[in-house]
């Protein structure tokens, strides 16, 4: 079984265990995967996009207030190293639209370039924003205002291509939380999907 399938099965169990039967039923009833056209666009933009992320998008094409037909889905399906804090999966189109987010947001560029001593930036991240190639795949439960997640294809010499980067705001910091997307999913499974709990199931 693929790691993405194991992850989805475990996610479902976590929702059912925490009283989210109705939420999960509505979720599965309405969602669909990304189109072949959008997946191809993603692969053109990011030739090294992990198969496990492609598989996830093939199952659900976004959960960030995503409209499927006449229904809107807003389900927390991933987390991070921040305990019990949930994130939405962006859609394939949102990922494509956000391909230049680091260069377009002055704050991100300045952080990557180490322009602020008070902002902690992991040494595994390159210090040249104009050469950064990040895939923005997730916004946190606070509509992205508190934290966002990326796949970094252009690490520093101390990092690994494909590492997972987590940005947190106020106080701002950028940290590598996993060496790969597969390792990231394993981390969430090992934490027993702690972002699915009585406070986040609604």
mmCIF file of N, CA and C in Angstrom, residues 32-131:
data_model
loop_
_atom_site.group_PDB
_atom_site.id
_atom_site.type_symbol
_atom_site.label_atom_id
_atom_site.label_comp_id
_atom_site.label_asym_id
_atom_site.label_seq_id
_atom_site.Cartn_x
_atom_site.Cartn_y
_atom_site.Cartn_z
ATOM 1 N N UNK A 32 -13.402 15.337 -5.018
ATOM 2 C CA UNK A 32 -12.837 14.592 -6.146
ATOM 3 C C UNK A 32 -11.374 15.010 -6.276
ATOM 4 N N UNK A 33 -10.633 14.247 -7.046
ATOM 5 C CA UNK A 33 -9.213 14.526 -7.223
ATOM 6 C C UNK A 33 -8.944 15.604 -8.255
ATOM 7 N N UNK A 34 -7.695 16.034 -8.326
ATOM 8 C CA UNK A 34 -7.282 17.030 -9.311
ATOM 9 C C UNK A 34 -7.408 16.470 -10.715
ATOM 10 N N UNK A 35 -7.643 17.346 -11.666
ATOM 11 C CA UNK A 35 -7.755 16.914 -13.055
ATOM 12 C C UNK A 35 -6.389 16.502 -13.597
ATOM 13 N N UNK A 36 -6.404 15.658 -14.606
ATOM 14 C CA UNK A 36 -5.151 15.228 -15.247
ATOM 15 C C UNK A 36 -4.399 16.434 -15.790
ATOM 16 N N UNK A 37 -5.141 17.407 -16.305
ATOM 17 C CA UNK A 37 -4.524 18.620 -16.857
ATOM 18 C C UNK A 37 -3.771 19.395 -15.779
ATOM 19 N N UNK A 38 -4.377 19.557 -14.605
ATOM 20 C CA UNK A 38 -3.725 20.297 -13.527
ATOM 21 C C UNK A 38 -2.535 19.531 -12.955
ATOM 22 N N UNK A 39 -2.635 18.220 -12.881
ATOM 23 C CA UNK A 39 -1.509 17.413 -12.416
ATOM 24 C C UNK A 39 -0.328 17.555 -13.381
ATOM 25 N N UNK A 40 -0.617 17.547 -14.673
ATOM 26 C CA UNK A 40 0.452 17.721 -15.662
ATOM 27 C C UNK A 40 1.109 19.086 -15.533
ATOM 28 N N UNK A 41 0.308 20.124 -15.268
ATOM 29 C CA UNK A 41 0.858 21.473 -15.058
ATOM 30 C C UNK A 41 1.780 21.498 -13.848
ATOM 31 N N UNK A 42 1.341 20.840 -12.790
ATOM 32 C CA UNK A 42 2.165 20.774 -11.591
ATOM 33 C C UNK A 42 3.497 20.082 -11.873
ATOM 34 N N UNK A 43 3.444 19.004 -12.624
ATOM 35 C CA UNK A 43 4.666 18.255 -12.928
ATOM 36 C C UNK A 43 5.593 19.044 -13.843
ATOM 37 N N UNK A 44 5.012 19.894 -14.689
ATOM 38 C CA UNK A 44 5.839 20.759 -15.537
ATOM 39 C C UNK A 44 6.537 21.830 -14.695
ATOM 40 N N UNK A 45 5.792 22.404 -13.755
ATOM 41 C CA UNK A 45 6.350 23.441 -12.884
ATOM 42 C C UNK A 45 7.339 22.865 -11.881
ATOM 43 N N UNK A 46 7.005 21.689 -11.373
ATOM 44 C CA UNK A 46 7.808 21.036 -10.329
ATOM 45 C C UNK A 46 8.112 19.601 -10.759
ATOM 46 N N UNK A 47 9.135 19.409 -11.603
ATOM 47 C CA UNK A 47 9.445 18.063 -12.114
ATOM 48 C C UNK A 47 9.715 17.036 -11.019
ATOM 49 N N UNK A 48 10.115 17.509 -9.842
ATOM 50 C CA UNK A 48 10.444 16.588 -8.753
ATOM 51 C C UNK A 48 9.360 16.552 -7.674
ATOM 52 N N UNK A 49 8.149 16.956 -8.022
ATOM 53 C CA UNK A 49 7.042 16.898 -7.070
ATOM 54 C C UNK A 49 6.889 15.463 -6.570
ATOM 55 N N UNK A 50 6.782 15.254 -5.278
ATOM 56 C CA UNK A 50 6.707 13.884 -4.738
ATOM 57 C C UNK A 50 5.444 13.146 -5.201
ATOM 58 N N UNK A 51 5.599 11.869 -5.495
ATOM 59 C CA UNK A 51 4.454 11.051 -5.907
ATOM 60 C C UNK A 51 3.371 11.044 -4.826
ATOM 61 N N UNK A 52 3.793 11.059 -3.563
ATOM 62 C CA UNK A 52 2.823 11.001 -2.470
ATOM 63 C C UNK A 52 1.947 12.240 -2.418
ATOM 64 N N UNK A 53 2.496 13.413 -2.784
ATOM 65 C CA UNK A 53 1.666 14.614 -2.850
ATOM 66 C C UNK A 53 0.729 14.538 -4.050
ATOM 67 N N UNK A 54 1.234 14.056 -5.176
ATOM 68 C CA UNK A 54 0.390 13.877 -6.363
ATOM 69 C C UNK A 54 -0.762 12.920 -6.037
ATOM 70 N N UNK A 55 -0.456 11.863 -5.313
ATOM 71 C CA UNK A 55 -1.491 10.895 -4.927
ATOM 72 C C UNK A 55 -2.539 11.546 -4.025
ATOM 73 N N UNK A 56 -2.111 12.376 -3.082
ATOM 74 C CA UNK A 56 -3.053 13.068 -2.200
ATOM 75 C C UNK A 56 -3.967 13.983 -3.002
ATOM 76 N N UNK A 57 -3.367 14.722 -3.937
ATOM 77 C CA UNK A 57 -4.164 15.618 -4.777
ATOM 78 C C UNK A 57 -5.074 14.821 -5.711
ATOM 79 N N UNK A 58 -4.653 13.617 -6.053
ATOM 80 C CA UNK A 58 -5.498 12.758 -6.862
ATOM 81 C C UNK A 58 -6.706 12.250 -6.093
ATOM 82 N N UNK A 59 -6.590 12.260 -4.778
ATOM 83 C CA UNK A 59 -7.702 11.858 -3.904
ATOM 84 C C UNK A 59 -8.607 13.045 -3.595
ATOM 85 N N UNK A 60 -8.011 14.167 -3.191
ATOM 86 C CA UNK A 60 -8.784 15.376 -2.877
ATOM 87 C C UNK A 60 -8.022 16.603 -3.392
ATOM 88 N N UNK A 61 -8.663 17.350 -4.258
ATOM 89 C CA UNK A 61 -8.018 18.508 -4.885
ATOM 90 C C UNK A 61 -8.223 19.765 -4.037
ATOM 91 N N UNK A 62 -7.749 19.683 -2.808
ATOM 92 C CA UNK A 62 -7.808 20.840 -1.924
ATOM 93 C C UNK A 62 -8.919 20.778 -0.902
ATOM 94 N N UNK A 63 -8.625 21.278 0.307
ATOM 95 C CA UNK A 63 -9.621 21.295 1.389
ATOM 96 C C UNK A 63 -9.716 22.676 2.027
ATOM 97 N N UNK A 64 -9.153 23.678 1.366
ATOM 98 C CA UNK A 64 -9.100 25.037 1.914
ATOM 99 C C UNK A 64 -10.298 25.839 1.414
ATOM 100 N N UNK A 65 -11.464 25.623 2.075
ATOM 101 C CA UNK A 65 -12.713 26.237 1.638
ATOM 102 C C UNK A 65 -12.891 26.032 0.132
ATOM 103 N N UNK A 66 -12.699 24.791 -0.268
ATOM 104 C CA UNK A 66 -12.716 24.403 -1.680
ATOM 105 C C UNK A 66 -14.142 24.045 -2.099
ATOM 106 N N UNK A 67 -14.595 24.628 -3.194
ATOM 107 C CA UNK A 67 -15.941 24.343 -3.695
ATOM 108 C C UNK A 67 -15.918 23.144 -4.636
ATOM 109 N N UNK A 68 -16.709 22.147 -4.307
ATOM 110 C CA UNK A 68 -16.911 20.970 -5.151
ATOM 111 C C UNK A 68 -18.386 20.956 -5.530
ATOM 112 N N UNK A 69 -18.686 21.274 -6.788
ATOM 113 C CA UNK A 69 -20.077 21.365 -7.205
ATOM 114 C C UNK A 69 -20.763 22.478 -6.456
ATOM 115 N N UNK A 70 -21.786 22.130 -5.666
ATOM 116 C CA UNK A 70 -22.512 23.132 -4.887
ATOM 117 C C UNK A 70 -22.104 23.126 -3.417
ATOM 118 N N UNK A 71 -21.115 22.285 -3.069
ATOM 119 C CA UNK A 71 -20.702 22.160 -1.672
ATOM 120 C C UNK A 71 -19.302 22.746 -1.458
ATOM 121 N N UNK A 72 -19.079 23.318 -0.285
ATOM 122 C CA UNK A 72 -17.774 23.850 0.080
ATOM 123 C C UNK A 72 -17.155 22.974 1.159
ATOM 124 N N UNK A 73 -15.936 22.537 0.908
ATOM 125 C CA UNK A 73 -15.218 21.671 1.836
ATOM 126 C C UNK A 73 -14.158 22.483 2.570
ATOM 127 N N UNK A 74 -14.128 22.364 3.900
ATOM 128 C CA UNK A 74 -13.086 23.012 4.699
ATOM 129 C C UNK A 74 -12.674 22.053 5.813
ATOM 130 N N UNK A 75 -11.841 21.087 5.457
ATOM 131 C CA UNK A 75 -11.446 20.047 6.401
ATOM 132 C C UNK A 75 -9.932 20.086 6.626
ATOM 133 N N UNK A 76 -9.529 19.993 7.886
ATOM 134 C CA UNK A 76 -8.109 19.935 8.232
ATOM 135 C C UNK A 76 -7.617 18.516 7.974
ATOM 136 N N UNK A 77 -6.705 18.365 7.020
ATOM 137 C CA UNK A 77 -6.271 17.011 6.653
ATOM 138 C C UNK A 77 -4.785 16.769 6.884
ATOM 139 N N UNK A 78 -4.042 17.798 7.253
ATOM 140 C CA UNK A 78 -2.621 17.629 7.559
ATOM 141 C C UNK A 78 -2.247 18.512 8.750
ATOM 142 N N UNK A 79 -1.047 18.300 9.256
ATOM 143 C CA UNK A 79 -0.574 19.066 10.396
ATOM 144 C C UNK A 79 0.881 19.449 10.195
ATOM 145 N N UNK A 80 1.577 19.721 11.289
ATOM 146 C CA UNK A 80 2.998 20.051 11.215
ATOM 147 C C UNK A 80 3.653 19.614 12.521
ATOM 148 N N UNK A 81 4.796 20.192 12.839
ATOM 149 C CA UNK A 81 5.458 19.882 14.102
ATOM 150 C C UNK A 81 4.847 20.667 15.260
ATOM 151 N N UNK A 82 3.906 21.568 14.945
ATOM 152 C CA UNK A 82 3.199 22.307 15.994
ATOM 153 C C UNK A 82 2.092 21.394 16.519
ATOM 154 N N UNK A 83 2.197 21.023 17.757
ATOM 155 C CA UNK A 83 1.301 20.019 18.339
ATOM 156 C C UNK A 83 -0.170 20.422 18.258
ATOM 157 N N UNK A 84 -0.988 19.492 17.776
ATOM 158 C CA UNK A 84 -2.450 19.619 17.719
ATOM 159 C C UNK A 84 -2.917 20.812 16.878
ATOM 160 N N UNK A 85 -2.110 21.206 15.904
ATOM 161 C CA UNK A 85 -2.470 22.347 15.059
ATOM 162 C C UNK A 85 -2.681 21.868 13.627
ATOM 163 N N UNK A 86 -3.864 22.124 13.078
ATOM 164 C CA UNK A 86 -4.223 21.572 11.777
ATOM 165 C C UNK A 86 -3.997 22.515 10.612
ATOM 166 N N UNK A 87 -3.918 21.919 9.426
ATOM 167 C CA UNK A 87 -3.693 22.654 8.185
ATOM 168 C C UNK A 87 -4.628 22.133 7.094
ATOM 169 N N UNK A 88 -4.916 22.995 6.145
ATOM 170 C CA UNK A 88 -5.669 22.625 4.948
ATOM 171 C C UNK A 88 -4.694 22.256 3.835
ATOM 172 N N UNK A 89 -5.107 21.365 2.954
ATOM 173 C CA UNK A 89 -4.352 21.060 1.737
ATOM 174 C C UNK A 89 -4.834 22.007 0.641
ATOM 175 N N UNK A 90 -3.906 22.719 0.002
ATOM 176 C CA UNK A 90 -4.292 23.596 -1.095
ATOM 177 C C UNK A 90 -4.630 22.768 -2.331
ATOM 178 N N UNK A 91 -5.419 23.333 -3.218
ATOM 179 C CA UNK A 91 -5.772 22.650 -4.465
ATOM 180 C C UNK A 91 -4.619 22.764 -5.459
ATOM 181 N N UNK A 92 -4.678 21.956 -6.498
ATOM 182 C CA UNK A 92 -3.644 22.017 -7.536
ATOM 183 C C UNK A 92 -3.579 23.407 -8.170
ATOM 184 N N UNK A 93 -4.724 24.024 -8.392
ATOM 185 C CA UNK A 93 -4.747 25.368 -8.977
ATOM 186 C C UNK A 93 -4.147 26.398 -8.036
ATOM 187 N N UNK A 94 -4.427 26.275 -6.743
ATOM 188 C CA UNK A 94 -3.844 27.206 -5.763
ATOM 189 C C UNK A 94 -2.329 27.046 -5.696
ATOM 190 N N UNK A 95 -1.859 25.818 -5.766
ATOM 191 C CA UNK A 95 -0.420 25.569 -5.758
ATOM 192 C C UNK A 95 0.229 26.229 -6.974
ATOM 193 N N UNK A 96 -0.400 26.093 -8.126
ATOM 194 C CA UNK A 96 0.116 26.706 -9.355
ATOM 195 C C UNK A 96 0.114 28.226 -9.237
ATOM 196 N N UNK A 97 -0.979 28.787 -8.725
ATOM 197 C CA UNK A 97 -1.091 30.243 -8.580
ATOM 198 C C UNK A 97 -0.050 30.804 -7.619
ATOM 199 N N UNK A 98 0.352 30.011 -6.625
ATOM 200 C CA UNK A 98 1.283 30.481 -5.600
ATOM 201 C C UNK A 98 2.739 30.125 -5.883
ATOM 202 N N UNK A 99 3.046 29.780 -7.116
ATOM 203 C CA UNK A 99 4.389 29.285 -7.424
ATOM 204 C C UNK A 99 5.494 30.300 -7.138
ATOM 205 N N UNK A 100 5.179 31.594 -7.157
ATOM 206 C CA UNK A 100 6.195 32.629 -6.926
ATOM 207 C C UNK A 100 5.999 33.358 -5.601
ATOM 208 N N UNK A 101 5.335 32.712 -4.659
ATOM 209 C CA UNK A 101 4.952 33.381 -3.414
ATOM 210 C C UNK A 101 6.144 33.944 -2.642
ATOM 211 N N UNK A 102 7.279 33.244 -2.659
ATOM 212 C CA UNK A 102 8.435 33.713 -1.894
ATOM 213 C C UNK A 102 8.975 35.017 -2.469
ATOM 214 N N UNK A 103 9.017 35.110 -3.790
ATOM 215 C CA UNK A 103 9.526 36.333 -4.411
ATOM 216 C C UNK A 103 8.484 37.455 -4.413
ATOM 217 N N UNK A 104 7.202 37.092 -4.439
ATOM 218 C CA UNK A 104 6.144 38.108 -4.489
ATOM 219 C C UNK A 104 5.881 38.747 -3.130
ATOM 220 N N UNK A 105 6.130 38.004 -2.047
ATOM 221 C CA UNK A 105 5.929 38.544 -0.707
ATOM 222 C C UNK A 105 7.267 39.052 -0.180
ATOM 223 N N UNK A 106 7.348 40.362 -0.020
ATOM 224 C CA UNK A 106 8.609 40.985 0.393
ATOM 225 C C UNK A 106 9.126 40.418 1.711
ATOM 226 N N UNK A 107 8.197 40.120 2.632
ATOM 227 C CA UNK A 107 8.619 39.581 3.919
ATOM 228 C C UNK A 107 9.337 38.243 3.742
ATOM 229 N N UNK A 108 8.788 37.364 2.892
ATOM 230 C CA UNK A 108 9.409 36.063 2.686
ATOM 231 C C UNK A 108 10.796 36.209 2.075
ATOM 232 N N UNK A 109 10.907 37.075 1.077
ATOM 233 C CA UNK A 109 12.200 37.296 0.432
ATOM 234 C C UNK A 109 13.225 37.802 1.430
ATOM 235 N N UNK A 110 12.812 38.763 2.262
ATOM 236 C CA UNK A 110 13.747 39.338 3.227
ATOM 237 C C UNK A 110 14.151 38.324 4.290
ATOM 238 N N UNK A 111 13.212 37.432 4.664
ATOM 239 C CA UNK A 111 13.546 36.404 5.643
ATOM 240 C C UNK A 111 14.564 35.435 5.075
ATOM 241 N N UNK A 112 14.298 34.958 3.849
ATOM 242 C CA UNK A 112 15.212 34.020 3.201
ATOM 243 C C UNK A 112 16.596 34.646 3.031
ATOM 244 N N UNK A 113 16.637 35.934 2.732
ATOM 245 C CA UNK A 113 17.910 36.647 2.541
ATOM 246 C C UNK A 113 18.593 37.014 3.855
ATOM 247 N N UNK A 114 17.960 36.633 4.984
ATOM 248 C CA UNK A 114 18.524 36.875 6.320
ATOM 249 C C UNK A 114 18.708 38.371 6.599
ATOM 250 N N UNK A 115 17.707 39.170 6.233
ATOM 251 C CA UNK A 115 17.787 40.609 6.437
ATOM 252 C C UNK A 115 17.383 41.038 7.846
ATOM 253 N N UNK A 116 16.775 40.134 8.609
ATOM 254 C CA UNK A 116 16.352 40.455 9.972
ATOM 255 C C UNK A 116 16.955 39.456 10.951
ATOM 256 N N UNK A 117 17.800 39.941 11.833
ATOM 257 C CA UNK A 117 18.470 39.056 12.785
ATOM 258 C C UNK A 117 17.491 38.365 13.723
ATOM 259 N N UNK A 118 16.356 39.038 14.003
ATOM 260 C CA UNK A 118 15.404 38.491 14.962
ATOM 261 C C UNK A 118 14.557 37.352 14.389
ATOM 262 N N UNK A 119 14.583 37.190 13.056
ATOM 263 C CA UNK A 119 13.821 36.113 12.418
ATOM 264 C C UNK A 119 14.717 34.882 12.261
ATOM 265 N N UNK A 120 14.356 33.799 12.938
ATOM 266 C CA UNK A 120 15.159 32.590 12.880
ATOM 267 C C UNK A 120 14.867 31.829 11.586
ATOM 268 N N UNK A 121 15.918 31.566 10.819
ATOM 269 C CA UNK A 121 15.785 30.832 9.559
ATOM 270 C C UNK A 121 16.730 29.635 9.593
ATOM 271 N N UNK A 122 16.193 28.453 9.358
ATOM 272 C CA UNK A 122 16.953 27.213 9.391
ATOM 273 C C UNK A 122 18.127 27.283 8.416
ATOM 274 N N UNK A 123 19.286 26.798 8.859
ATOM 275 C CA UNK A 123 20.478 26.827 8.013
ATOM 276 C C UNK A 123 20.376 25.872 6.825
ATOM 277 N N UNK A 124 19.372 25.004 6.835
ATOM 278 C CA UNK A 124 19.162 24.105 5.698
ATOM 279 C C UNK A 124 18.503 24.823 4.521
ATOM 280 N N UNK A 125 18.129 26.086 4.721
ATOM 281 C CA UNK A 125 17.453 26.878 3.688
ATOM 282 C C UNK A 125 18.443 27.843 3.057
ATOM 283 N N UNK A 126 18.424 27.915 1.742
ATOM 284 C CA UNK A 126 19.332 28.784 0.998
ATOM 285 C C UNK A 126 19.080 30.250 1.362
ATOM 286 N N UNK A 127 20.075 31.108 1.190
ATOM 287 C CA UNK A 127 19.946 32.508 1.591
ATOM 288 C C UNK A 127 19.794 33.466 0.402
ATOM 289 N N UNK A 128 19.303 32.935 -0.713
ATOM 290 C CA UNK A 128 19.102 33.766 -1.921
ATOM 291 C C UNK A 128 17.684 33.567 -2.428
ATOM 292 N N UNK A 129 16.818 34.516 -2.139
ATOM 293 C CA UNK A 129 15.403 34.375 -2.475
ATOM 294 C C UNK A 129 15.146 34.332 -3.972
ATOM 295 N N UNK A 130 16.028 34.921 -4.778
ATOM 296 C CA UNK A 130 15.793 34.949 -6.224
ATOM 297 C C UNK A 130 16.030 33.588 -6.875
ATOM 298 N N UNK A 131 16.615 32.656 -6.145
ATOM 299 C CA UNK A 131 16.843 31.321 -6.706
ATOM 300 C C UNK A 131 15.987 30.253 -6.016
#
